[in-house]
Amino acid sequence: MRENSRPMIEARNVSKHFGSFRALHDVSFSVAANEKVVIIGPSGSGKSTLLRSINRLETIDSGSIIVDGVNIADPKVDICNVREEVGMVFQSFNLFPHKTVLENLTLAQLVVRKRSRAEAADRAMELLKKVGIAEKASAYPGKLSGGQQQRVAIARSLAMNPKMMLFDEPTSALDPEMIGEVLDVMKDLAREGMTMAVVTHEMGFAREVADKVIFMDQGAIVEVGTPEHFFTNPSHERARQFLSQIL
Amino acid sequence: MSTSESPQSHIDVGDGAAIPTKSDVGLFTAWRIAFVGSIACCIFLAVYKPDPYLAIFKFVPDGILVTFKVTVGAILLAIVLGLFTGLGRISTNRLVNGIASLYVEVIRGIPLLVQIFYIYYALGRFVRIPDLFSAIIAMAVCYGAYMGEVFRAGIQSIPKGQMEAALSLGMSRRQAMRHVILPQSIKVVLPPIGNEFIALLKDSSLVSILAVSDLLRRCREFASESFTYFETYTVIALIYLVITLFFSKLIGIMEERLNAGK
Amino acid sequence: MRKSWFMLSAVLILAALSFATVPAQAAGARKIVVATDATWPPMEMVDANKQIVGFDIDFMNAVAKEAGLAVTYKNTAWDGIFAGLASGQYDAIISSVTITDERKKNFDFSDPYINIGQIIVVPKTDKITKKLADLKGKKAGAQIGTTGAFEIKKNAGVELKTYDEIGLAFEDMAAGRIMAVVCDEPTAAHYALQKQEYKAKFKIVGEPFTHEGYGITVKKGDKELIALFNKGIKAVRAKKLDEKLRKKWLR
């Protein structure tokens, strides 16, 4: 259990403002290796900002975020090295529209990981099979449904063999009938032991997969606990309110 | 909170000739009439009144060649300059950004004619380069600034998520720009570059002021000897019209292909 | 309403005043407008006070005085100066216009009032060039539509570059883009021998190689004006005024 001795992600006293708007206020939390953390909360509560600050898509004003032993708040750190190890899936998929599905998966492998073409393609096909759309390898993303696109996006991140995965509302832009196929892929990933931090409104997913649920409101963490604790008997009034609205 | 994107794929640049597409019926018909009409005019004048029209047509071909050389040379150089300027304009490096922005502001604030004169004679003070190249450089420096804005708008029209996705995969900004952003921008910037090309083709007539023997200067030389000013300028106008109409059509076709490709 | 009428008339009067640049001349003298391209020193140029001056201008004034004409000058670009005369924008041109057969077909000229020739100016580093034919394979510059340009063109193998103003040709030679400039001898002397910047760089080679008479140019068929000019030129010559002007402007 040496692996678990050091958290994969450890945020301490993180604060951030957008102008005068307080996006994050003194936030501290950690994600251990193989742990699945689900971050929930009303919109505008800072959960996406928190997730995006883990790979420095947002910079923070104060505090520290240590990812795999590296303090990414330190401006001297080459963030690219960290990002290689941290996969990220976006609400709007963000596939590269000018590249085929296969090229979407191989690009960063070639450019960043410096893998050979054959090696990258093998890895890509393996992952496309895993997410169930190997037959679309040569299609352009524009020809795919939303659910298919998001599965490709997940595969694209996995192709880099990341140590952890961040999901920023991965199903929010999807039609209801496509949400399931994406969640299934994520559940598979969780079963395999991937370290995951997920921002989502899918409470079913949180209940089933999460080791830990973090509830945020107005830029601060209000409650942290196991899914059983959080969904059955939350200690804070704000969390109770939120659950009653959403369930 | 920042995943909402507003792709602004429309770039507002255009003082070139209108580029007709099949969907614009009025313009398409006008293009046909103008193109066929101007060629017919040329032929009619040359046959009906060979003195001086045929003589003028015989006098100017090398001038047309020079006009092409200047236009093509300047547009290629301007594209390179514009690409770097556009990248500089969105750079987070304050020095690079400052230089690029200053360049654009200065160039946009000075009339093209003055710039061409200035750059041409300023170049002559420091380096020995042939007149044609000096003229091409002068035109390119001017158009590079406008091209820079085209590239900047083109790059900025690509949704922010594209850059974020590339960065999150571990790419550096430079790699993301090269592999993800620029290839997508090309489709957006191609139509305005076409417009700039036509505008440059017309503005290339300004280099005649530098004693570069382009189409306009050749014609003026002819007129100054024969005193046939009206006839000569009629021919100049017709030739420019035929050339620009031809190219605007060509660019229109290219654009249609491009749109059909995806 | 009344106020706006007043404003309108005030504007009109102001406009009329600003256009009426009445030359200070005796009343009753016939008024004419004469075009000149004041970029051809020392024959015609614009001085520091923005006045058009030069040999031609002084000479024209002397002729006008003798012929009873009131002259207004119009600074006009050389390229197009003849077109402007043909379309009646002014009555005459005095601008170092050489009387040539080609020009005579389209315009009428006064008697020649001075004889001048074309001459070659080259950089001091050029030790070879003595005549136009020596410039084979090189570029030579002249002002567009001048006899200098026509002379260069006669020499096959010499590449002609034409400039809107002769000064630009000298500037281009200073930048090394052309190897020679051909122009009227007094103008050549002005640029190569008097202008500080060029004195160290340029030299005049040989003697004038053409003999050209300058004439005052009028629209084809303007017999009346020609007669007046010729009468004036004769009177100026008789008084030896042209000798004085030559000393003043041409060394």
Short mmCIF file of N, CA, C and O in Angstrom, two decimals, chain A residues 152-237:
data_model
loop_
_atom_site.label_atom_id
_atom_site.label_comp_id
_atom_site.label_asym_id
_atom_site.label_seq_id
_atom_site.Cartn_x
_atom_site.Cartn_y
_atom_site.Cartn_z
N VAL A 152 -14.87 9.08 -27.78
CA VAL A 152 -13.58 9.29 -28.46
C VAL A 152 -12.69 10.19 -27.60
O VAL A 152 -11.49 9.95 -27.44
N ALA A 153 -13.31 11.24 -27.02
CA ALA A 153 -12.53 12.18 -26.21
C ALA A 153 -11.91 11.47 -25.01
O ALA A 153 -10.76 11.72 -24.65
N ILE A 154 -12.68 10.56 -24.41
CA ILE A 154 -12.13 9.80 -23.28
C ILE A 154 -10.97 8.93 -23.75
O ILE A 154 -9.89 8.90 -23.15
N ALA A 155 -11.19 8.26 -24.89
CA ALA A 155 -10.13 7.40 -25.44
C ALA A 155 -8.89 8.22 -25.77
O ALA A 155 -7.76 7.78 -25.55
N ARG A 156 -9.11 9.47 -26.28
CA ARG A 156 -7.99 10.33 -26.63
C ARG A 156 -7.13 10.62 -25.39
O ARG A 156 -5.91 10.60 -25.45
N SER A 157 -7.78 10.88 -24.27
CA SER A 157 -7.03 11.13 -23.05
C SER A 157 -6.31 9.87 -22.57
O SER A 157 -5.16 9.91 -22.17
N LEU A 158 -7.01 8.74 -22.66
CA LEU A 158 -6.43 7.49 -22.17
C LEU A 158 -5.23 7.07 -23.00
O LEU A 158 -4.32 6.39 -22.51
N ALA A 159 -5.22 7.47 -24.27
CA ALA A 159 -4.13 7.09 -25.15
C ALA A 159 -2.78 7.55 -24.62
O ALA A 159 -1.74 6.99 -24.94
N MET A 160 -2.81 8.58 -23.79
CA MET A 160 -1.56 9.10 -23.24
C MET A 160 -1.11 8.31 -22.01
O MET A 160 -0.11 8.66 -21.39
N ASN A 161 -1.85 7.27 -21.66
CA ASN A 161 -1.59 6.51 -20.43
C ASN A 161 -1.45 7.42 -19.21
O ASN A 161 -0.42 7.42 -18.52
N PRO A 162 -2.51 8.20 -18.94
CA PRO A 162 -2.40 9.14 -17.82
C PRO A 162 -2.48 8.41 -16.49
O PRO A 162 -3.01 7.30 -16.41
N LYS A 163 -1.96 9.06 -15.45
CA LYS A 163 -2.03 8.47 -14.12
C LYS A 163 -3.36 8.77 -13.46
O LYS A 163 -3.74 8.13 -12.49
N MET A 164 -4.03 9.80 -13.94
CA MET A 164 -5.35 10.13 -13.38
C MET A 164 -6.18 10.80 -14.46
O MET A 164 -5.65 11.28 -15.47
N MET A 165 -7.49 10.85 -14.24
CA MET A 165 -8.38 11.45 -15.22
C MET A 165 -9.29 12.47 -14.54
O MET A 165 -9.82 12.22 -13.46
N LEU A 166 -9.47 13.61 -15.24
CA LEU A 166 -10.40 14.63 -14.76
C LEU A 166 -11.57 14.69 -15.73
O LEU A 166 -11.37 14.71 -16.94
N PHE A 167 -12.77 14.70 -15.21
CA PHE A 167 -13.97 14.79 -16.06
C PHE A 167 -14.75 16.04 -15.68
O PHE A 167 -15.18 16.17 -14.53
N ASP A 168 -14.91 16.96 -16.63
CA ASP A 168 -15.61 18.21 -16.34
C ASP A 168 -17.00 18.16 -16.96
O ASP A 168 -17.18 18.47 -18.13
N GLU A 169 -17.99 17.76 -16.20
CA GLU A 169 -19.37 17.61 -16.65
C GLU A 169 -19.43 16.87 -17.99
O GLU A 169 -19.95 17.39 -18.97
N PRO A 170 -18.93 15.65 -18.04
CA PRO A 170 -18.78 14.96 -19.33
C PRO A 170 -20.09 14.64 -20.02
O PRO A 170 -20.10 14.39 -21.22
N THR A 171 -21.20 14.66 -19.30
CA THR A 171 -22.47 14.27 -19.94
C THR A 171 -23.45 15.42 -20.06
O THR A 171 -24.55 15.25 -20.56
N SER A 172 -23.05 16.61 -19.63
CA SER A 172 -24.00 17.72 -19.58
C SER A 172 -24.44 18.20 -20.96
O SER A 172 -25.50 18.79 -21.11
N ALA A 173 -23.59 17.98 -21.97
CA ALA A 173 -23.95 18.47 -23.31
C ALA A 173 -24.60 17.39 -24.15
O ALA A 173 -24.81 17.57 -25.34
N LEU A 174 -24.91 16.26 -23.52
CA LEU A 174 -25.41 15.13 -24.30
C LEU A 174 -26.93 15.01 -24.24
O LEU A 174 -27.56 15.39 -23.24
N ASP A 175 -27.51 14.47 -25.32
CA ASP A 175 -28.93 14.12 -25.28
C ASP A 175 -29.09 12.98 -24.28
O ASP A 175 -28.19 12.14 -24.14
N PRO A 176 -30.22 12.92 -23.59
CA PRO A 176 -30.40 11.94 -22.51
C PRO A 176 -30.09 10.51 -22.94
O PRO A 176 -29.47 9.77 -22.18
N GLU A 177 -30.46 10.14 -24.18
CA GLU A 177 -30.29 8.74 -24.55
C GLU A 177 -28.81 8.38 -24.76
O GLU A 177 -28.46 7.22 -24.92
N MET A 178 -27.94 9.38 -24.77
CA MET A 178 -26.52 9.09 -24.99
C MET A 178 -25.70 9.12 -23.72
O MET A 178 -24.52 8.79 -23.72
N ILE A 179 -26.35 9.55 -22.63
CA ILE A 179 -25.60 9.71 -21.38
C ILE A 179 -25.09 8.36 -20.89
O ILE A 179 -23.94 8.21 -20.47
N GLY A 180 -25.95 7.35 -21.02
CA GLY A 180 -25.62 6.03 -20.49
C GLY A 180 -24.34 5.46 -21.08
O GLY A 180 -23.48 4.96 -20.35
N GLU A 181 -24.18 5.58 -22.41
CA GLU A 181 -23.02 4.96 -23.05
C GLU A 181 -21.71 5.59 -22.55
O GLU A 181 -20.69 4.91 -22.42
N VAL A 182 -21.76 6.89 -22.26
CA VAL A 182 -20.56 7.57 -21.76
C VAL A 182 -20.28 7.16 -20.31
O VAL A 182 -19.14 6.85 -19.94
N LEU A 183 -21.36 7.12 -19.51
CA LEU A 183 -21.18 6.73 -18.11
C LEU A 183 -20.65 5.30 -18.00
O LEU A 183 -19.83 4.99 -17.14
N ASP A 184 -21.11 4.43 -18.92
CA ASP A 184 -20.64 3.05 -18.90
C ASP A 184 -19.13 2.99 -19.09
O ASP A 184 -18.43 2.24 -18.41
N VAL A 185 -18.63 3.78 -20.03
CA VAL A 185 -17.19 3.81 -20.27
C VAL A 185 -16.47 4.28 -19.01
O VAL A 185 -15.44 3.72 -18.61
N MET A 186 -17.05 5.29 -18.36
CA MET A 186 -16.41 5.83 -17.16
C MET A 186 -16.44 4.81 -16.02
O MET A 186 -15.48 4.69 -15.25
N LYS A 187 -17.52 4.07 -15.93
CA LYS A 187 -17.62 3.06 -14.88
C LYS A 187 -16.59 1.96 -15.09
O LYS A 187 -15.94 1.51 -14.14
N ASP A 188 -16.43 1.55 -16.37
CA ASP A 188 -15.40 0.55 -16.68
C ASP A 188 -14.04 1.03 -16.20
O ASP A 188 -13.26 0.29 -15.60
N LEU A 189 -13.80 2.29 -16.50
CA LEU A 189 -12.52 2.90 -16.15
C LEU A 189 -12.31 2.86 -14.63
O LEU A 189 -11.22 2.55 -14.14
N ALA A 190 -13.40 3.17 -13.92
CA ALA A 190 -13.32 3.18 -12.45
C ALA A 190 -13.01 1.78 -11.93
O ALA A 190 -12.19 1.61 -11.03
N ARG A 191 -13.66 0.78 -12.53
CA ARG A 191 -13.43 -0.60 -12.10
C ARG A 191 -11.98 -1.02 -12.30
O ARG A 191 -11.42 -1.77 -11.51
N GLU A 192 -11.36 -0.48 -13.36
CA GLU A 192 -9.96 -0.84 -13.63
C GLU A 192 -9.00 -0.16 -12.65
O GLU A 192 -7.80 -0.39 -12.71
N GLY A 193 -9.53 0.74 -11.84
CA GLY A 193 -8.68 1.33 -10.82
C GLY A 193 -8.09 2.68 -11.16
O GLY A 193 -7.16 3.14 -10.50
N MET A 194 -8.62 3.33 -12.21
CA MET A 194 -8.12 4.66 -12.57
C MET A 194 -8.43 5.66 -11.45
O MET A 194 -9.50 5.61 -10.86
N THR A 195 -7.49 6.54 -11.19
CA THR A 195 -7.74 7.65 -10.27
C THR A 195 -8.58 8.68 -11.00
O THR A 195 -8.21 9.13 -12.09
N MET A 196 -9.72 9.06 -10.43
CA MET A 196 -10.63 9.93 -11.16
C MET A 196 -11.17 11.05 -10.29
O MET A 196 -11.49 10.84 -9.12
N ALA A 197 -11.26 12.25 -10.90
CA ALA A 197 -11.98 13.34 -10.27
C ALA A 197 -13.05 13.77 -11.26
O ALA A 197 -12.74 14.11 -12.39
N VAL A 198 -14.31 13.72 -10.84
CA VAL A 198 -15.41 13.92 -11.78
C VAL A 198 -16.34 15.02 -11.27
O VAL A 198 -16.83 14.96 -10.15
N VAL A 199 -16.54 16.02 -12.12
CA VAL A 199 -17.58 17.01 -11.82
C VAL A 199 -18.81 16.59 -12.60
O VAL A 199 -18.73 16.42 -13.83
N THR A 200 -19.92 16.37 -11.94
CA THR A 200 -21.09 15.87 -12.66
C THR A 200 -22.37 16.19 -11.91
O THR A 200 -22.35 16.54 -10.72
N HIS A 201 -23.47 16.09 -12.66
CA HIS A 201 -24.79 16.19 -12.03
C HIS A 201 -25.46 14.83 -11.97
O HIS A 201 -26.62 14.72 -11.57
N GLU A 202 -24.74 13.79 -12.43
CA GLU A 202 -25.31 12.44 -12.45
C GLU A 202 -25.18 11.82 -11.05
O GLU A 202 -24.14 11.23 -10.71
N MET A 203 -26.20 11.94 -10.27
CA MET A 203 -26.13 11.47 -8.89
C MET A 203 -26.05 9.95 -8.81
O MET A 203 -25.40 9.39 -7.93
N GLY A 204 -26.68 9.30 -9.79
CA GLY A 204 -26.62 7.85 -9.82
C GLY A 204 -25.18 7.37 -9.97
O GLY A 204 -24.73 6.44 -9.29
N PHE A 205 -24.48 8.03 -10.86
CA PHE A 205 -23.09 7.69 -11.10
C PHE A 205 -22.27 7.93 -9.83
O PHE A 205 -21.46 7.09 -9.42
N ALA A 206 -22.53 9.06 -9.18
CA ALA A 206 -21.79 9.41 -7.96
C ALA A 206 -22.00 8.33 -6.90
O ALA A 206 -21.06 7.86 -6.26
N ARG A 207 -23.25 7.95 -6.73
CA ARG A 207 -23.60 6.97 -5.71
C ARG A 207 -22.93 5.62 -5.98
O ARG A 207 -22.43 4.97 -5.07
N GLU A 208 -22.89 5.26 -7.28
CA GLU A 208 -22.39 3.93 -7.64
C GLU A 208 -20.86 3.86 -7.62
O GLU A 208 -20.29 2.87 -7.19
N VAL A 209 -20.22 4.91 -8.09
CA VAL A 209 -18.79 4.84 -8.37
C VAL A 209 -17.91 5.51 -7.32
O VAL A 209 -16.81 5.06 -7.02
N ALA A 210 -18.43 6.62 -6.75
CA ALA A 210 -17.54 7.45 -5.94
C ALA A 210 -17.08 6.77 -4.66
O ALA A 210 -17.82 6.04 -4.01
N ASP A 211 -15.80 7.02 -4.33
CA ASP A 211 -15.31 6.67 -3.01
C ASP A 211 -15.61 7.83 -2.06
O ASP A 211 -15.78 7.65 -0.87
N LYS A 212 -15.62 9.03 -2.66
CA LYS A 212 -15.74 10.23 -1.85
C LYS A 212 -16.55 11.25 -2.65
O LYS A 212 -16.35 11.40 -3.86
N VAL A 213 -17.47 11.91 -1.99
CA VAL A 213 -18.25 12.96 -2.64
C VAL A 213 -17.87 14.30 -2.01
O VAL A 213 -17.80 14.41 -0.78
N ILE A 214 -17.58 15.28 -2.85
CA ILE A 214 -17.29 16.62 -2.35
C ILE A 214 -18.42 17.53 -2.78
O ILE A 214 -18.74 17.60 -3.98
N PHE A 215 -19.04 18.20 -1.84
CA PHE A 215 -20.12 19.13 -2.19
C PHE A 215 -19.61 20.55 -2.04
O PHE A 215 -19.09 20.94 -0.99
N MET A 216 -19.75 21.31 -3.12
CA MET A 216 -19.27 22.70 -3.10
C MET A 216 -20.42 23.67 -3.24
O MET A 216 -21.42 23.41 -3.90
N ASP A 217 -20.24 24.84 -2.63
CA ASP A 217 -21.21 25.92 -2.81
C ASP A 217 -20.48 27.25 -2.65
O ASP A 217 -19.69 27.41 -1.72
N GLN A 218 -20.75 28.17 -3.54
CA GLN A 218 -20.15 29.51 -3.49
C GLN A 218 -18.64 29.49 -3.30
O GLN A 218 -18.07 30.21 -2.48
N GLY A 219 -17.98 28.60 -4.07
CA GLY A 219 -16.52 28.60 -4.09
C GLY A 219 -15.88 27.89 -2.92
O GLY A 219 -14.65 27.87 -2.82
N ALA A 220 -16.68 27.29 -2.05
CA ALA A 220 -16.07 26.62 -0.90
C ALA A 220 -16.58 25.19 -0.80
O ALA A 220 -17.67 24.86 -1.29
N ILE A 221 -15.76 24.33 -0.20
CA ILE A 221 -16.21 22.97 0.04
C ILE A 221 -17.07 22.97 1.30
O ILE A 221 -16.63 23.41 2.36
N VAL A 222 -18.30 22.49 1.13
CA VAL A 222 -19.23 22.52 2.25
C VAL A 222 -19.22 21.19 2.99
O VAL A 222 -19.25 21.14 4.21
N GLU A 223 -19.14 20.12 2.21
CA GLU A 223 -19.24 18.81 2.85
C GLU A 223 -18.44 17.78 2.08
O GLU A 223 -18.44 17.76 0.85
N VAL A 224 -17.75 16.90 2.77
CA VAL A 224 -17.02 15.80 2.17
C VAL A 224 -17.44 14.52 2.86
O VAL A 224 -17.55 14.50 4.09
N GLY A 225 -17.68 13.48 2.07
CA GLY A 225 -18.06 12.24 2.74
C GLY A 225 -18.24 11.10 1.77
O GLY A 225 -18.08 11.27 0.56
N THR A 226 -18.56 9.94 2.28
CA THR A 226 -18.86 8.79 1.42
C THR A 226 -20.22 9.03 0.78
O THR A 226 -21.03 9.80 1.32
N PRO A 227 -20.50 8.36 -0.35
CA PRO A 227 -21.81 8.53 -0.98
C PRO A 227 -22.96 8.18 -0.04
O PRO A 227 -23.96 8.89 0.00
N GLU A 228 -22.79 7.10 0.73
CA GLU A 228 -23.88 6.70 1.64
C GLU A 228 -24.20 7.85 2.59
O GLU A 228 -25.35 8.28 2.72
N HIS A 229 -23.14 8.37 3.20
CA HIS A 229 -23.32 9.46 4.15
C HIS A 229 -23.97 10.67 3.47
O HIS A 229 -24.95 11.22 3.94
N PHE A 230 -23.41 11.02 2.29
CA PHE A 230 -23.86 12.25 1.65
C PHE A 230 -25.29 12.16 1.15
O PHE A 230 -26.08 13.08 1.34
N PHE A 231 -25.62 11.04 0.51
CA PHE A 231 -26.95 10.97 -0.09
C PHE A 231 -28.05 10.61 0.92
O PHE A 231 -29.21 10.87 0.67
N THR A 232 -27.69 9.99 2.02
CA THR A 232 -28.73 9.61 2.98
C THR A 232 -28.84 10.58 4.14
O THR A 232 -29.93 10.93 4.58
N ASN A 233 -27.69 11.09 4.59
CA ASN A 233 -27.76 11.90 5.79
C ASN A 233 -26.73 13.04 5.80
O ASN A 233 -25.82 13.06 6.62
N PRO A 234 -26.86 13.96 4.85
CA PRO A 234 -25.86 15.04 4.81
C PRO A 234 -25.97 15.91 6.05
O PRO A 234 -27.07 16.13 6.56
N SER A 235 -24.84 16.40 6.51
CA SER A 235 -24.87 17.14 7.77
C SER A 235 -25.21 18.62 7.57
O SER A 235 -25.64 19.27 8.51
N HIS A 236 -25.00 19.13 6.34
CA HIS A 236 -25.25 20.56 6.15
C HIS A 236 -26.60 20.84 5.49
O HIS A 236 -27.02 20.13 4.58
N GLU A 237 -27.20 21.92 5.91
CA GLU A 237 -28.50 22.32 5.40
C GLU A 237 -28.45 22.58 3.88
O GLU A 237 -29.32 22.17 3.13
#
